[in-house]
Structure formats: structure tokens, C-alpha cells
Coordinates of C-alpha atoms in Angstrom, one line a residue:
M1 CA 130.4 75.1 106.3
Y2 CA 130.6 73.5 102.6
P3 CA 133.0 73.6 100.9
P4 CA 133.9 76.6 97.9
I5 CA 132.7 74.8 95.8
I6 CA 129.2 74.0 96.6
I7 CA 129.1 78.1 97.4
I8 CA 129.6 79.2 93.7
E9 CA 127.9 76.6 92.1
A10 CA 125.1 77.9 94.6
M11 CA 125.8 81.4 93.5
L12 CA 125.5 80.9 89.7
N13 CA 122.5 79.0 90.4
G14 CA 120.9 81.8 91.9
L15 CA 122.4 83.9 89.2
L16 CA 119.6 82.2 86.5
T17 CA 116.9 82.4 88.4
G18 CA 117.3 86.2 89.1
A19 CA 117.6 86.7 85.5
I20 CA 113.7 85.0 85.8
Y21 CA 113.6 87.7 89.0
A22 CA 115.0 90.7 86.9
L23 CA 111.9 89.6 84.0
V24 CA 109.1 89.7 86.1
A25 CA 110.2 93.1 87.8
L26 CA 111.0 94.9 84.7
G27 CA 107.3 95.0 84.0
L28 CA 106.9 96.4 87.2
T29 CA 110.0 98.6 87.3
L30 CA 108.7 100.4 84.0
V31 CA 104.6 101.4 84.5
Y32 CA 106.0 102.8 88.4
G33 CA 108.8 104.9 85.9
V34 CA 106.1 106.2 83.7
L35 CA 102.7 106.0 85.1
H36 CA 104.5 106.0 88.5
I37 CA 101.9 104.0 91.0
I38 CA 102.1 100.4 91.7
N39 CA 100.7 97.8 89.7
F40 CA 98.5 95.2 92.4
A41 CA 97.9 93.6 89.7
H42 CA 101.1 92.5 88.4
G43 CA 101.9 89.1 90.3
A44 CA 97.6 88.2 89.0
T45 CA 99.1 88.8 85.5
L46 CA 101.6 86.8 85.6
A47 CA 100.0 83.9 87.5
G48 CA 97.1 84.3 84.3
A49 CA 100.4 83.9 82.0
M50 CA 102.0 81.0 83.4
F51 CA 98.5 79.6 83.5
A52 CA 98.3 80.3 79.3
V53 CA 102.0 78.7 78.9
W54 CA 100.4 75.7 80.5
G55 CA 97.0 75.6 78.9
L56 CA 98.9 75.8 75.1
N57 CA 101.0 72.6 76.4
A58 CA 98.9 70.8 78.2
G59 CA 95.9 71.2 75.6
L60 CA 98.1 72.1 72.3
G61 CA 101.5 70.3 72.9
V62 CA 103.3 74.4 72.4
D63 CA 106.1 73.6 74.5
P64 CA 106.5 76.9 76.5
Y65 CA 109.4 78.8 74.8
L66 CA 107.5 78.6 71.5
A67 CA 104.7 80.2 73.5
I68 CA 106.4 83.2 74.3
P69 CA 105.7 84.2 70.2
I70 CA 102.1 83.5 71.1
L71 CA 101.9 85.2 73.7
A72 CA 104.0 88.1 74.1
P73 CA 101.3 89.6 71.3
I74 CA 98.7 88.4 73.3
F75 CA 99.9 90.3 76.6
F76 CA 100.9 93.5 75.1
V77 CA 97.2 94.1 73.6
L78 CA 95.4 93.0 76.7
G79 CA 97.2 95.1 78.7
Y80 CA 97.2 97.6 76.6
A81 CA 93.5 97.6 76.0
V82 CA 93.2 97.4 79.7
Q83 CA 94.9 100.1 80.6
R84 CA 93.9 102.9 77.9
F85 CA 89.9 101.2 78.1
V86 CA 89.6 100.5 82.0
I87 CA 92.3 102.1 83.9
G88 CA 92.5 105.3 82.2
P89 CA 88.9 106.3 81.7
A90 CA 88.0 105.0 85.7
A91 CA 91.3 106.2 87.2
H92 CA 89.8 110.7 86.2
G93 CA 93.5 111.2 86.4
D94 CA 93.8 110.7 90.1
D95 CA 97.1 107.6 91.1
G96 CA 94.9 107.0 94.6
N97 CA 92.5 105.7 91.8
I98 CA 94.8 104.1 89.9
L99 CA 96.2 102.2 93.1
L100 CA 92.2 100.6 94.2
I101 CA 91.0 99.6 90.3
T102 CA 94.8 97.4 89.9
L103 CA 94.0 96.1 93.4
G104 CA 90.4 95.2 91.8
L105 CA 92.0 93.7 89.1
S106 CA 93.8 92.0 90.8
I107 CA 91.1 90.0 92.8
L108 CA 89.0 90.0 89.7
I109 CA 91.8 88.0 87.2
E110 CA 93.1 86.1 90.8
N111 CA 89.5 84.5 91.6
S112 CA 88.7 84.0 88.1
L113 CA 91.2 81.8 87.7
L114 CA 90.6 80.0 90.8
A115 CA 87.4 79.0 89.3
A116 CA 88.3 77.8 86.2
F117 CA 90.7 76.2 87.4
G118 CA 90.9 75.1 90.8
S119 CA 92.7 75.4 93.5
D120 CA 95.4 72.2 92.6
T121 CA 99.4 72.8 91.7
R122 CA 99.6 72.1 87.4
S123 CA 103.0 71.9 86.1
V124 CA 104.5 72.0 82.6
S125 CA 107.4 68.8 81.9
T126 CA 109.6 69.3 79.2
D127 CA 112.9 67.5 77.7
I128 CA 115.3 70.4 79.9
S129 CA 112.9 70.7 83.1
F130 CA 115.3 68.2 84.9
S131 CA 118.8 68.2 82.4
V132 CA 121.9 69.5 84.2
V133 CA 124.5 70.8 82.4
E134 CA 128.3 70.4 83.4
L135 CA 130.1 73.2 83.4
G136 CA 133.3 72.3 84.8
P137 CA 133.1 71.1 88.5
F138 CA 129.3 73.0 88.6
L139 CA 126.0 71.2 87.5
L140 CA 123.3 73.6 86.2
S141 CA 119.5 73.6 84.9
T142 CA 119.4 73.8 81.4
A143 CA 115.9 75.0 82.2
R144 CA 117.8 78.0 84.2
L145 CA 120.2 78.4 81.6
V146 CA 118.3 79.0 78.9
G147 CA 116.2 81.3 81.3
F148 CA 118.6 83.4 82.0
A149 CA 120.0 83.3 78.3
G150 CA 116.3 84.8 77.6
S151 CA 116.4 86.9 79.8
A152 CA 119.6 88.8 79.4
V153 CA 118.1 88.8 75.7
V154 CA 114.6 90.2 75.9
G155 CA 116.2 92.9 79.2
L156 CA 118.6 94.3 75.4
L157 CA 115.9 94.6 73.8
F158 CA 113.9 96.3 76.4
W159 CA 116.6 98.8 76.4
L160 CA 117.2 99.3 72.7
L161 CA 113.4 100.3 72.4
M162 CA 113.7 102.9 75.4
T163 CA 116.8 104.7 74.1
H164 CA 116.9 104.1 70.5
T165 CA 113.1 104.2 69.1
D166 CA 110.8 107.0 69.4
T167 CA 108.4 105.1 70.7
G168 CA 111.3 104.3 73.5
K169 CA 111.5 108.5 74.0
A170 CA 108.0 109.3 74.2
I171 CA 107.9 106.8 77.2
R172 CA 111.2 108.4 78.6
A173 CA 109.9 112.2 77.8
V174 CA 106.2 111.2 79.8
A175 CA 107.8 109.5 83.2
K176 CA 110.4 112.9 83.0
E177 CA 107.6 115.4 82.6
K178 CA 104.1 114.2 81.3
L179 CA 103.1 118.5 81.4
G180 CA 105.7 119.2 78.8
A181 CA 105.8 115.5 76.9
R182 CA 101.7 116.4 76.1
L183 CA 102.8 120.0 74.9
V184 CA 104.7 118.7 72.2
G185 CA 102.6 116.5 70.6
I186 CA 102.9 113.3 72.8
N187 CA 100.2 111.3 73.4
V188 CA 100.1 110.6 77.2
G189 CA 97.2 108.4 77.1
H190 CA 98.5 105.8 73.9
V191 CA 102.7 106.5 76.0
Y192 CA 100.2 105.5 79.3
A193 CA 98.3 102.0 77.3
V194 CA 101.4 101.1 76.2
T195 CA 104.1 100.8 78.6
F196 CA 101.2 99.1 80.3
G197 CA 101.2 96.5 77.4
L198 CA 105.0 96.4 77.5
G199 CA 104.9 95.0 81.0
C200 CA 102.6 92.7 80.5
A201 CA 104.3 90.9 77.7
A202 CA 107.6 90.5 79.9
L203 CA 105.3 89.1 82.5
A204 CA 104.5 86.3 79.2
I205 CA 107.7 86.1 78.6
A206 CA 108.7 85.2 82.3
A207 CA 106.1 83.1 82.6
S208 CA 107.2 81.4 79.7
F209 CA 110.4 80.9 81.2
L210 CA 109.3 79.9 84.6
M211 CA 106.8 76.7 83.8
P212 CA 110.0 74.8 82.4
T213 CA 111.1 74.8 86.1
F214 CA 108.1 76.1 88.7
Y215 CA 104.5 75.3 89.4
V216 CA 101.1 77.5 88.5
N217 CA 98.4 77.8 90.8
P218 CA 96.4 80.7 91.1
R219 CA 98.3 82.1 94.3
V220 CA 101.5 82.0 92.6
G221 CA 102.2 85.7 91.8
G222 CA 102.0 86.5 95.2
A223 CA 105.5 85.2 96.1
F224 CA 107.2 86.1 92.3
V225 CA 105.8 89.9 92.9
S226 CA 107.5 90.2 96.7
I227 CA 111.1 89.4 95.2
A228 CA 110.0 91.4 92.6
F229 CA 109.2 94.7 94.8
T230 CA 112.5 94.3 95.9
V231 CA 114.4 94.0 92.9
V232 CA 112.7 97.0 91.6
V233 CA 114.1 98.6 95.5
L234 CA 117.2 97.5 94.6
G235 CA 117.9 98.5 91.4
G236 CA 116.1 102.2 91.5
M237 CA 112.5 102.6 91.1
G238 CA 111.9 103.0 87.2
S239 CA 115.5 102.0 86.4
V240 CA 115.5 99.4 83.5
P241 CA 118.9 98.0 84.0
G242 CA 117.9 98.3 87.8
A243 CA 115.9 95.5 87.5
M244 CA 117.7 93.4 85.1
A245 CA 121.1 94.2 88.0
G246 CA 118.4 94.0 91.5
G247 CA 116.9 90.4 89.7
L248 CA 121.0 88.9 89.9
I249 CA 121.8 90.3 93.0
I250 CA 118.8 88.6 95.1
G251 CA 118.5 85.5 92.7
M252 CA 121.9 85.0 94.4
V253 CA 121.0 86.0 97.9
E254 CA 118.0 83.3 97.8
S255 CA 120.5 81.2 96.5
V256 CA 122.9 81.2 99.1
S257 CA 120.9 81.3 101.9
G258 CA 118.9 79.0 101.1
L259 CA 121.7 76.7 100.7
F260 CA 123.0 77.9 104.9
L261 CA 119.6 78.7 106.3
G262 CA 117.5 76.0 104.9
E263 CA 115.2 76.0 101.7
S264 CA 111.9 77.0 103.9
L265 CA 114.7 80.4 105.3
G266 CA 116.0 81.0 101.9
Q267 CA 114.2 84.0 101.2
I268 CA 115.1 85.9 104.8
G269 CA 117.7 86.7 102.4
I270 CA 116.1 89.2 100.2
F271 CA 114.4 90.8 102.9
I272 CA 117.6 91.8 105.1
I273 CA 118.4 93.6 101.8
F274 CA 115.4 95.1 101.5
I275 CA 115.5 96.4 104.2
L276 CA 119.1 97.5 104.1
V277 CA 118.6 99.5 101.1
L278 CA 115.4 100.8 103.1
L279 CA 118.2 102.3 105.1
L280 CA 121.0 103.4 103.5
R281 CA 120.3 103.4 99.7
P282 CA 116.2 104.6 99.4
T283 CA 117.1 105.4 95.7
G284 CA 118.5 101.8 94.7
L285 CA 121.4 100.6 93.0
F286 CA 120.6 102.4 89.6
G287 CA 117.8 105.1 90.7
A288 CA 118.4 108.8 90.0
K289 CA 117.4 111.8 93.4
A290 CA 114.0 113.2 93.4

């Protein structure tokens, strides 16, 4: 049995990691909340963003955190363009087509990354990658503390965007009633594209926070997106506060499970939570009943 101080430290480090999980899940829940579809290209897009962070660092020496103001707008524009000019026209209004298109995009992105970078694993080393902060008796990763603080700020900004801006009100109107939104003059296609772009921008930011402590290869997105799905289900499909709270919970569960079961079995706790939520509260913590 581990002493309480070790368990508490594991929980704290899990919370730090969970904040980044929440940021990855944020884009997924935004797209689902508005378009009402699962974006199968989410993981591949995250891998592409992580490679972009690595490329800026390896080629130009750009610090991963300083890559955020560069990559977030680029990925927003890319996401907007893909939804507006590829997914939207090709779907012909059929959600089933959208699922197939995003699945195809996932395969395209993943194989493009594989062709460009090979299957080798790459990482970014910064001054804080291996440094720790002493918080009383606890040792916490500096990079994960930065990621936690940054994810909290981004989550707050997204919440403010959704609740206090005309764009956010339009997004919520389309999510609630697409036909009604169209009748009052909201450009639904534009709102769809903006939402998809915001989801991609969130992934670019998450990638910047991940790279100082994680590796990247063309298939790395799959590991994160499986956790993101669990976060979205736990928090409530389409709920931004739910994604943030769910990410923190899942990060803590993963860390404590890893402590007791070993790193290779640490994710068992995540999938137990996933099953329990589906059985006991399918709408999630913040989800609304249909």
C-alpha cells in the first residue's frame, strides 16, 4: 500500500495531464454539439498539429509554447476551409456522409504524415521538459503545470466566446435548432465551418502543450482521441464545461490507476469509467436529456 502522500501526488499530476486531455476533447465536443457528428479525423489532426509544433522547433527553433499564436490561427483557417469547401459540399446534408468523409480524411492525414516523416518517434526537448516544481512535499512537472494553466485559460476563453459573443450565440442557436437559426438569418454553413475551425485551433493549442512532455508519430493521435471520447461522454456530449471537468477526472483516474496497476494497465480505469457512465448516466455530468 502506498503512503497517502504518493497517492495525492499521483492525483495532482493526473489533474495536470487531465487539463490537456480536456483541451483535446474540447474540439471534439464542439463539433458534436453543433454538427451532431463524431469527427473521426480528430486524432489524425492532433498528430498533424504535433508534427507542426515539432517542425517549427526542429527547423526554426521555435519554442512549443510560442508556436501557439502561429499554429492556432493556421489550424483554424484549415479547419474552416475543410468544413466549408470539402466536408459540407461532399456530405450533401447527410450526416452519414460526414462520418465517412472524416474517416477518409483521417486515413489521408495519417498516411500523408507517414509518407512525409516515416514511422519514427520524435520529441521536443525544452528547458522545462524535465524540470519539476516543489509544492510543499509534492514534486510536479513544470511543463504539465504550464499545460494546466494554459488549458484553463483556453477553456475559459472558449466559454466566454460561447456565452458572451454574437458568434457564440450563433453557434448555440445552430446547435439547438438549425432550421430556426436559418430562418432568423444565421448562415448555418458559416457557423458549421467556424465551429470546425475552432475545434482544430484547440487541437493546435493542445499539441503545443503536449510536445514538451510527449512524443509524436503519425499514429499518436489515436491514443489521445480514445481518451477524448471518454472525456466527452463523461462530461456530456456537446458541453464545454463538461469537457473540461471530464478531462480533469479522467486524468486523475488514469494516474491513480497507473500507480496501482502499473503504467501499461493504467488506462483500465478510464474504460471502467466509460462503461459506468454509459450504464448509469448516459447524458454525462453536464449533458442535457434529449
